[in-house]
CSV table of C-alpha atoms in Angstrom, one decimal:
chain,number,residue,atom,x,y,z
A,6,ASP,CA,-83.8,-39.8,-2.8
A,7,GLN,CA,-83.9,-36.1,-2.2
A,8,GLN,CA,-87.4,-34.7,-0.9
A,9,VAL,CA,-86.4,-31.3,-1.4
A,10,LYS,CA,-84.8,-30.2,-4.8
A,11,GLN,CA,-83.4,-27.0,-6.0
A,12,ASN,CA,-82.5,-27.7,-9.7
A,13,SER,CA,-80.6,-24.4,-10.3
A,14,PRO,CA,-77.2,-24.6,-8.6
A,15,SER,CA,-76.5,-21.1,-9.5
A,16,LEU,CA,-78.4,-17.9,-10.6
A,17,SER,CA,-77.1,-14.9,-12.1
A,18,VAL,CA,-79.2,-11.5,-12.0
A,19,GLN,CA,-78.6,-7.8,-12.4
A,20,GLU,CA,-79.0,-5.2,-9.8
A,21,GLY,CA,-82.4,-3.8,-9.6
A,22,ARG,CA,-84.0,-7.0,-11.5
A,23,ILE,CA,-86.3,-9.7,-10.0
A,24,SER,CA,-84.5,-12.8,-8.8
A,25,ILE,CA,-86.7,-15.8,-8.5
A,26,LEU,CA,-85.2,-19.2,-6.9
A,27,ASN,CA,-87.6,-22.3,-7.1
A,28,CYS,CA,-87.9,-25.3,-5.0
A,29,ASP,CA,-89.9,-28.6,-5.5
A,30,TYR,CA,-90.7,-30.9,-2.9
A,31,THR,CA,-92.3,-34.5,-2.6
A,32,ASN,CA,-93.8,-35.0,0.8
A,33,SER,CA,-97.1,-33.1,1.3
A,34,MET,CA,-97.2,-33.8,5.0
A,35,PHE,CA,-94.9,-31.0,6.1
A,36,ASP,CA,-96.8,-27.6,7.6
A,37,TYR,CA,-93.9,-24.8,6.9
A,38,PHE,CA,-92.0,-23.9,4.1
A,39,LEU,CA,-89.0,-21.7,4.8
A,40,TRP,CA,-86.0,-20.1,2.9
A,41,TYR,CA,-82.7,-19.6,4.6
A,42,LYS,CA,-79.6,-17.5,3.3
A,43,LYS,CA,-76.0,-18.2,3.7
A,44,TYR,CA,-73.1,-15.8,3.3
A,45,PRO,CA,-69.6,-17.4,3.3
A,46,ALA,CA,-68.3,-18.3,6.7
A,47,GLU,CA,-71.4,-17.9,8.2
A,48,GLY,CA,-74.5,-20.1,9.3
A,49,PRO,CA,-77.6,-20.0,7.5
A,50,THR,CA,-80.2,-17.5,8.7
A,51,PHE,CA,-83.9,-17.4,8.5
A,52,LEU,CA,-85.3,-15.3,5.8
A,53,ILE,CA,-88.9,-16.0,5.2
A,54,SER,CA,-91.7,-18.6,5.8
A,55,ILE,CA,-95.1,-19.7,4.6
A,56,SER,CA,-97.4,-22.1,6.3
A,57,SER,CA,-99.4,-24.6,4.2
A,58,ILE,CA,-102.7,-22.8,4.5
A,59,LYS,CA,-101.4,-19.8,2.5
A,60,ASP,CA,-100.4,-19.4,-0.9
A,61,LYS,CA,-98.1,-16.2,-0.6
A,62,ASN,CA,-96.0,-14.3,2.2
A,63,GLU,CA,-94.4,-11.1,1.8
A,64,ASP,CA,-91.6,-9.1,3.7
A,65,GLY,CA,-90.3,-6.1,2.0
A,66,ARG,CA,-88.4,-7.1,-1.1
A,67,PHE,CA,-89.0,-10.9,-0.3
A,68,THR,CA,-92.0,-12.9,-1.3
A,69,VAL,CA,-92.4,-16.6,-1.0
A,70,PHE,CA,-95.2,-18.5,-3.1
A,71,LEU,CA,-96.3,-22.0,-2.5
A,72,ASN,CA,-98.2,-24.0,-4.9
A,73,LYS,CA,-99.5,-27.3,-3.3
A,74,SER,CA,-100.8,-28.7,-6.1
A,75,ALA,CA,-97.4,-28.6,-7.8
A,76,LYS,CA,-95.5,-29.0,-4.7
A,77,HIS,CA,-93.7,-26.1,-5.6
A,78,LEU,CA,-92.0,-23.2,-3.5
A,79,SER,CA,-90.5,-19.8,-5.1
A,80,LEU,CA,-88.6,-17.2,-3.6
A,81,HIS,CA,-89.1,-13.8,-5.3
A,82,ILE,CA,-86.3,-10.9,-4.6
A,83,VAL,CA,-87.5,-7.5,-5.9
A,84,PRO,CA,-85.4,-5.4,-6.5
A,85,SER,CA,-82.2,-7.6,-6.1
A,86,GLN,CA,-79.1,-6.0,-4.7
A,87,PRO,CA,-75.6,-6.9,-4.6
A,88,GLY,CA,-75.8,-7.7,-0.8
A,89,ASP,CA,-78.3,-10.4,-1.7
A,90,SER,CA,-75.6,-12.4,-3.1
A,91,ALA,CA,-75.5,-15.5,-1.0
A,92,VAL,CA,-76.7,-19.1,-1.3
A,93,TYR,CA,-80.2,-19.8,-0.5
A,94,PHE,CA,-81.6,-22.8,1.0
A,95,CYS,CA,-85.3,-23.9,0.8
A,96,ALA,CA,-86.8,-26.2,3.7
A,97,ILE,CA,-89.7,-28.0,4.8
A,98,GLY,CA,-90.6,-28.4,8.2
A,99,GLY,CA,-93.2,-29.9,10.3
A,100,GLY,CA,-93.1,-30.9,14.1
A,101,PHE,CA,-89.5,-31.3,14.8
A,102,LYS,CA,-88.1,-32.3,11.5
A,103,THR,CA,-86.7,-29.7,8.9
A,104,ILE,CA,-85.6,-30.9,5.5
A,105,PHE,CA,-83.1,-28.7,3.4
A,106,GLY,CA,-82.7,-28.2,-0.2
A,107,ALA,CA,-79.1,-28.5,-1.6
A,108,GLY,CA,-79.1,-24.4,-2.2
A,109,THR,CA,-79.0,-22.2,-4.9
A,110,ARG,CA,-76.1,-19.6,-5.1
A,111,LEU,CA,-77.4,-16.2,-6.4
A,112,PHE,CA,-75.1,-13.7,-8.0
A,113,VAL,CA,-76.3,-10.2,-8.0
A,114,LYS,CA,-74.2,-8.0,-10.5
A,115,ALA,CA,-73.9,-4.3,-10.0
B,16,ASP,CA,-72.2,-11.5,21.2
B,17,ALA,CA,-73.5,-14.3,18.8
B,18,ASP,CA,-76.2,-16.3,20.0
B,19,VAL,CA,-75.0,-19.6,18.9
B,20,THR,CA,-71.3,-20.1,19.1
B,21,GLN,CA,-69.1,-23.2,17.8
B,22,THR,CA,-65.9,-24.2,18.6
B,23,PRO,CA,-63.5,-24.8,16.9
B,24,ARG,CA,-64.3,-23.0,13.7
B,25,ASN,CA,-61.6,-25.2,11.6
B,26,ARG,CA,-60.2,-28.3,12.2
B,27,ILE,CA,-57.6,-30.6,10.6
B,28,THR,CA,-57.1,-34.3,12.0
B,29,LYS,CA,-56.0,-37.5,10.8
B,30,THR,CA,-58.3,-41.0,10.3
B,31,GLY,CA,-59.0,-42.7,13.6
B,32,LYS,CA,-58.5,-39.7,15.7
B,33,ARG,CA,-61.5,-39.0,18.3
B,34,ILE,CA,-62.8,-35.1,17.4
B,35,MET,CA,-65.5,-33.3,19.6
B,36,LEU,CA,-67.1,-30.2,18.3
B,37,GLU,CA,-68.8,-28.0,20.7
B,38,CYS,CA,-71.9,-25.9,20.5
B,39,SER,CA,-73.2,-23.1,22.9
B,40,GLN,CA,-76.3,-21.0,22.7
B,41,THR,CA,-77.6,-17.9,24.9
B,42,LYS,CA,-81.2,-17.9,23.1
B,43,GLY,CA,-82.6,-19.8,26.0
B,44,HIS,CA,-83.9,-22.5,23.6
B,45,ASP,CA,-84.7,-26.3,24.7
B,46,ARG,CA,-84.4,-27.7,21.1
B,47,MET,CA,-80.6,-28.0,19.6
B,48,TYR,CA,-79.5,-29.8,16.5
B,49,TRP,CA,-76.3,-30.8,14.7
B,50,TYR,CA,-76.1,-31.0,10.9
B,51,ARG,CA,-73.5,-31.5,8.3
B,52,GLN,CA,-73.2,-30.0,4.8
B,53,ASP,CA,-71.7,-31.5,1.9
B,54,PRO,CA,-71.6,-29.9,-1.7
B,55,GLY,CA,-74.7,-30.6,-3.5
B,56,LEU,CA,-76.5,-32.4,-0.6
B,57,GLY,CA,-77.7,-29.3,1.5
B,58,LEU,CA,-77.9,-29.5,5.5
B,59,ARG,CA,-78.5,-33.3,6.9
B,60,LEU,CA,-79.6,-33.9,10.2
B,61,ILE,CA,-77.1,-35.9,12.4
B,62,TYR,CA,-78.7,-35.7,16.0
B,63,TYR,CA,-81.5,-33.6,17.6
B,64,SER,CA,-82.2,-32.9,21.4
B,65,PHE,CA,-85.4,-31.3,22.7
B,66,ASP,CA,-84.0,-31.0,26.1
B,67,VAL,CA,-81.4,-32.4,28.4
B,68,LYS,CA,-82.7,-35.9,28.8
B,69,ASP,CA,-84.1,-36.1,25.2
B,70,ILE,CA,-81.6,-37.2,22.6
B,71,ASN,CA,-82.4,-38.5,19.1
B,72,LYS,CA,-80.9,-39.8,15.9
B,73,GLY,CA,-81.3,-38.0,12.8
B,74,GLU,CA,-81.1,-39.2,9.3
B,75,ILE,CA,-77.1,-39.8,9.3
B,76,SER,CA,-76.2,-40.5,12.9
B,77,ASP,CA,-73.7,-43.4,12.2
B,78,GLY,CA,-70.2,-42.8,13.4
B,79,TYR,CA,-71.3,-39.9,15.8
B,80,SER,CA,-72.4,-39.4,19.3
B,81,VAL,CA,-73.6,-36.2,21.1
B,82,SER,CA,-73.9,-35.0,24.6
B,83,ARG,CA,-76.3,-32.6,26.1
B,84,GLN,CA,-74.4,-31.3,29.1
B,85,ALA,CA,-77.0,-28.4,29.5
B,86,GLN,CA,-79.8,-26.5,28.2
B,87,ALA,CA,-77.2,-24.4,26.5
B,88,LYS,CA,-74.7,-27.0,25.3
B,89,PHE,CA,-74.7,-29.9,22.8
B,90,SER,CA,-71.3,-31.5,21.7
B,91,LEU,CA,-71.0,-33.9,18.9
B,92,SER,CA,-68.3,-36.5,18.8
B,93,LEU,CA,-66.8,-38.4,16.1
B,94,GLU,CA,-65.2,-41.2,18.0
B,95,SER,CA,-62.8,-42.4,15.3
B,96,ALA,CA,-63.0,-39.9,12.4
B,97,ILE,CA,-62.6,-41.2,8.7
B,98,PRO,CA,-62.2,-39.0,5.3
B,99,ASN,CA,-65.7,-39.2,4.4
B,100,GLN,CA,-66.7,-37.1,7.5
B,101,THR,CA,-65.0,-34.3,5.9
B,102,ALA,CA,-67.7,-31.5,5.8
B,103,LEU,CA,-69.2,-28.5,7.2
B,104,TYR,CA,-71.0,-28.8,10.5
B,105,PHE,CA,-73.5,-26.7,11.9
B,106,CYS,CA,-75.3,-26.6,15.2
B,107,ALA,CA,-78.6,-25.0,15.3
B,108,THR,CA,-81.4,-24.1,18.1
B,109,SER,CA,-85.0,-23.6,17.9
B,110,ASP,CA,-88.1,-22.5,20.0
B,111,PRO,CA,-91.2,-24.8,19.2
B,112,GLY,CA,-93.7,-21.9,18.9
B,113,THR,CA,-91.9,-20.4,15.9
B,114,TYR,CA,-92.7,-22.2,12.6
B,115,ASN,CA,-89.6,-24.3,12.7
B,116,GLU,CA,-87.3,-21.2,12.4
B,117,GLN,CA,-83.8,-22.5,13.4
B,118,PHE,CA,-81.0,-20.3,14.3
B,119,PHE,CA,-77.5,-21.3,13.1
B,120,GLY,CA,-74.0,-21.3,14.4
B,121,PRO,CA,-71.3,-20.2,12.4
B,122,GLY,CA,-70.2,-23.6,11.3
B,123,THR,CA,-67.1,-25.8,11.9
B,124,ARG,CA,-65.2,-26.9,8.9
B,125,LEU,CA,-63.8,-30.4,9.7
B,126,THR,CA,-61.1,-32.0,7.4
B,127,VAL,CA,-60.2,-35.7,8.0
B,128,LEU,CA,-56.9,-36.7,6.5
């Protein structure tokens, strides 16, 4: 059973608009929640994270929201740019362990 | 130069062959990991190592073995490759003080015929 679910395999957004990527998790024991971005033929790269004691973290155009009661994590990208087109993985981490979701492919149309 | 490198980048092999995938890093991190990515399943942990003398199985270690030759080098072996090991393999490193952030290599695409 998947502990981290990204229910939308793909998302298409117009340039300049907001992209919202969602992630649900089942295990409450993890301390950190992360988003990674992956371009074709490259490895995932860390994008932004949030610890379990916060509900929001912002870094430029990227904001991560954590709703612990709902076990829900989201990534907002505002404004979206064509260069944001990639696969986005959410992940939950604690100690040595990180569990990844299956990814959401974001297309940002110019 | 890339901080985490993987060789080879692509490999096609036959069932029953022994394959080694290599990973090197210049980040100076003690922790290293091997993952595989399959469509619809995300990244799954095969093995991880916290230092040269500490190697641990991940969630899908059957059919794989690893060797940590030095702090900078972590190799993954498939002793007898089978078709369902066809996947994209990633090596990663991390520093224990950075919120589980991991640094990934570019990946090795392995096809077992």
